[in-house]
Tab-separated table of C-alpha atoms in Angstrom:
chain	number	residue	atom	x	y	z
A	584	MET	CA	-61.530	13.068	-21.149
A	585	ARG	CA	-63.880	11.943	-24.704
A	586	TYR	CA	-63.850	15.472	-25.727
A	587	VAL	CA	-59.881	16.159	-25.493
A	588	LEU	CA	-59.693	12.891	-27.817
A	589	ASP	CA	-62.149	14.339	-30.548
A	590	PHE	CA	-60.989	17.658	-30.513
A	591	PHE	CA	-57.368	15.855	-31.235
A	592	THR	CA	-58.102	13.770	-33.783
A	593	ILE	CA	-60.349	16.360	-35.426
A	594	ILE	CA	-57.052	18.450	-35.726
A	595	LEU	CA	-54.166	15.955	-36.210
A	596	PRO	CA	-55.364	14.272	-39.387
A	597	HIS	CA	-54.149	17.100	-41.308
A	598	PRO	CA	-52.158	19.501	-39.229
A	599	THR	CA	-50.737	21.364	-41.551
A	600	LYS	CA	-54.617	22.363	-43.426
A	601	PHE	CA	-55.753	23.017	-39.666
A	602	CYS	CA	-52.275	25.471	-39.305
A	603	GLN	CA	-50.739	26.465	-42.464
A	604	PHE	CA	-51.340	29.810	-41.109
A	605	PHE	CA	-50.054	29.830	-37.693
A	606	ILE	CA	-46.512	29.869	-36.128
A	607	LEU	CA	-47.403	26.285	-34.273
A	608	LEU	CA	-47.757	23.190	-35.597
A	609	ILE	CA	-49.336	20.018	-33.396
A	610	GLU	CA	-47.683	16.802	-34.517
A	611	ASN	CA	-49.183	14.119	-31.841
A	612	PHE	CA	-50.380	14.278	-28.187
A	613	ASN	CA	-50.116	12.018	-25.298
A	614	LEU	CA	-53.086	11.164	-22.567
A	615	TYR	CA	-51.775	9.623	-19.356
A	616	SER	CA	-51.794	9.860	-15.497
A	617	ASP	CA	-49.071	9.574	-13.617
A	618	GLU	CA	-48.578	7.388	-10.545
A	619	ASP	CA	-50.479	9.722	-8.070
A	620	GLY	CA	-53.681	9.854	-10.553
A	621	VAL	CA	-52.857	13.019	-11.992
A	622	LYS	CA	-54.112	13.381	-15.775
A	623	HIS	CA	-51.555	15.132	-18.601
A	624	ILE	CA	-51.886	15.860	-21.934
A	625	ARG	CA	-48.120	15.841	-23.593
A	626	ILE	CA	-48.370	17.542	-26.986
A	627	LYS	CA	-45.350	17.220	-29.470
A	628	ALA	CA	-45.393	20.887	-31.371
A	629	ARG	CA	-42.909	22.910	-33.687
A	630	PRO	CA	-42.852	25.827	-35.071
A	631	ASN	CA	-43.851	25.601	-38.897
A	632	LYS	CA	-41.355	25.693	-41.433
A	633	TRP	CA	-40.758	29.709	-41.557
A	634	HIS	CA	-40.388	30.522	-38.417
A	635	GLU	CA	-38.139	27.378	-36.751
A	636	ASN	CA	-34.660	29.031	-37.101
A	637	ASP	CA	-35.499	32.505	-36.210
A	638	CYS	CA	-33.862	34.274	-33.135
A	639	PRO	CA	-35.516	34.534	-29.687
A	640	PHE	CA	-34.399	38.485	-29.894
A	641	CYS	CA	-34.865	40.161	-32.904
A	642	HIS	CA	-37.196	37.297	-34.613
A	643	LYS	CA	-35.044	37.072	-38.184
A	644	SER	CA	-34.379	33.693	-39.342
A	645	CYS	CA	-30.892	32.654	-38.983
A	646	PRO	CA	-28.983	29.690	-40.212
A	647	ALA	CA	-28.969	26.222	-37.561
A	648	TYR	CA	-25.782	25.802	-35.528
A	649	ASP	CA	-26.522	22.083	-34.394
A	650	LYS	CA	-28.907	19.524	-35.139
A	651	HIS	CA	-32.008	18.967	-32.439
A	652	SER	CA	-31.075	18.485	-29.041
A	653	SER	CA	-30.092	14.964	-27.548
A	654	ARG	CA	-33.520	15.192	-25.913
A	655	PRO	CA	-36.990	17.096	-26.230
A	656	THR	CA	-37.690	19.948	-24.044
A	657	THR	CA	-41.056	20.426	-22.179
A	658	TRP	CA	-42.968	23.399	-21.368
A	659	ARG	CA	-45.900	23.821	-18.708
A	660	GLY	CA	-48.807	24.788	-20.006
A	661	LEU	CA	-52.267	25.891	-18.726
A	662	ASP	CA	-54.600	23.337	-16.935
A	663	TRP	CA	-57.408	22.016	-19.454
A	664	GLY	CA	-60.322	21.409	-17.559
A	665	GLY	CA	-58.199	19.667	-14.912
A	666	ILE	CA	-56.010	18.368	-16.843
A	667	LEU	CA	-52.043	19.659	-16.731
A	668	VAL	CA	-50.776	20.530	-20.409
A	669	GLU	CA	-46.974	20.051	-21.374
A	670	VAL	CA	-45.514	21.215	-24.443
A	671	GLU	CA	-42.887	19.149	-25.770
A	672	TYR	CA	-40.386	20.128	-29.006
A	673	GLN	CA	-36.844	18.913	-29.414
A	674	THR	CA	-35.033	22.466	-29.952
A	675	HIS	CA	-31.936	22.974	-31.503
A	676	ARG	CA	-29.446	26.082	-31.522
A	677	ILE	CA	-29.127	28.633	-34.282
A	678	ILE	CA	-26.075	31.080	-34.805
A	679	CYS	CA	-27.537	34.902	-35.334
A	680	LEU	CA	-25.156	37.606	-36.932
A	681	GLU	CA	-26.511	39.845	-34.291
A	682	HIS	CA	-26.825	38.262	-31.142
A	683	GLY	CA	-24.661	35.208	-31.435
A	684	VAL	CA	-26.119	30.814	-30.676
A	685	TYR	CA	-28.718	30.828	-28.994
A	686	VAL	CA	-31.748	28.116	-28.927
A	687	ALA	CA	-34.162	28.667	-31.787
A	688	GLU	CA	-37.045	30.959	-30.862
A	689	VAL	CA	-40.294	28.638	-29.707
A	690	PRO	CA	-43.652	30.533	-30.642
A	691	TRP	CA	-45.341	29.098	-27.104
A	692	ALA	CA	-42.529	30.569	-24.947
A	693	TYR	CA	-40.452	33.426	-23.839
A	694	PRO	CA	-36.526	32.635	-24.344
A	695	GLY	CA	-35.337	30.915	-21.328
A	696	ASN	CA	-38.406	30.170	-19.825
A	697	ARG	CA	-39.630	26.290	-18.948
A	698	PHE	CA	-43.827	27.805	-19.181
A	699	THR	CA	-45.649	28.739	-21.984
A	700	LYS	CA	-46.782	32.306	-22.897
A	701	ASP	CA	-50.194	31.986	-21.919
A	702	PHE	CA	-49.193	30.736	-18.396
A	703	ASP	CA	-46.701	33.591	-17.498
A	704	LEU	CA	-49.217	35.797	-18.386
A	705	THR	CA	-52.286	34.720	-16.534
A	706	VAL	CA	-49.576	34.354	-13.643
A	707	ALA	CA	-48.618	38.104	-13.949
A	708	TRP	CA	-52.303	38.802	-14.349
A	709	PHE	CA	-53.441	37.053	-10.633
A	710	ALA	CA	-50.407	39.049	-9.551
A	711	TYR	CA	-51.141	42.576	-10.267
A	712	PRO	CA	-54.134	42.802	-7.692
A	713	ILE	CA	-51.380	41.570	-5.193
A	714	CYS	CA	-48.866	44.486	-6.426
A	715	CYS	CA	-51.276	47.217	-6.300
A	716	ALA	CA	-52.706	46.236	-2.758
A	717	ARG	CA	-49.539	45.677	-1.069
A	718	PHE	CA	-48.080	49.032	-2.914
A	719	THR	CA	-51.471	50.789	-1.683
A	720	LEU	CA	-50.902	49.509	1.883
A	721	ASN	CA	-47.819	50.985	2.117
A	722	ILE	CA	-48.811	54.563	0.862
A	723	VAL	CA	-51.929	54.336	3.542
A	724	LYS	CA	-49.079	53.333	6.495
A	725	GLY	CA	-46.860	56.083	5.621
A	726	GLN	CA	-43.958	53.551	4.115
A	727	PRO	CA	-42.379	54.399	0.585
C-alpha cells in the first residue's frame, strides 16, 4: 500500500506539470477497503481543458450542451497489484454539428462503455485465443 501512496503523492502536488502534455489529468485519489475487505483506489480524473468538449465520434471540439451531470460516472480499470482501480469523472453533454447531442468524450474509455480502454483491450487479448481455438475446432470437426 505504501508504494501506491508514494506514487500518487509524487504526481498529485503538481498534476498540471506532470500531465500538461497528456489528455488526462489526475485531480485526486481515494484509497479504501469495502465491507468484504477488498481494496479499491478511486482516481478522480478529467480530460485536460483542450479535450474536455470533444465529440466521441469525430473528436472535434464542440460547444457544451449542459453542465456536469448530477452524479459522477465511474469506469472500471485494470487491477493494480491486487487493488481494484476505478476512474471517476462528472461527465457533461456536448452538441456536435455533425452528430448531435452526446456525452463528451473521455480519453480513457470508448463511447458508452463503463470500462477503461486498457481493460477492454486486455479482455479482447485474452479472448482472442479462445475464439481462434473454437474456430479451429469447428474446422477440424467439419462444421462451418
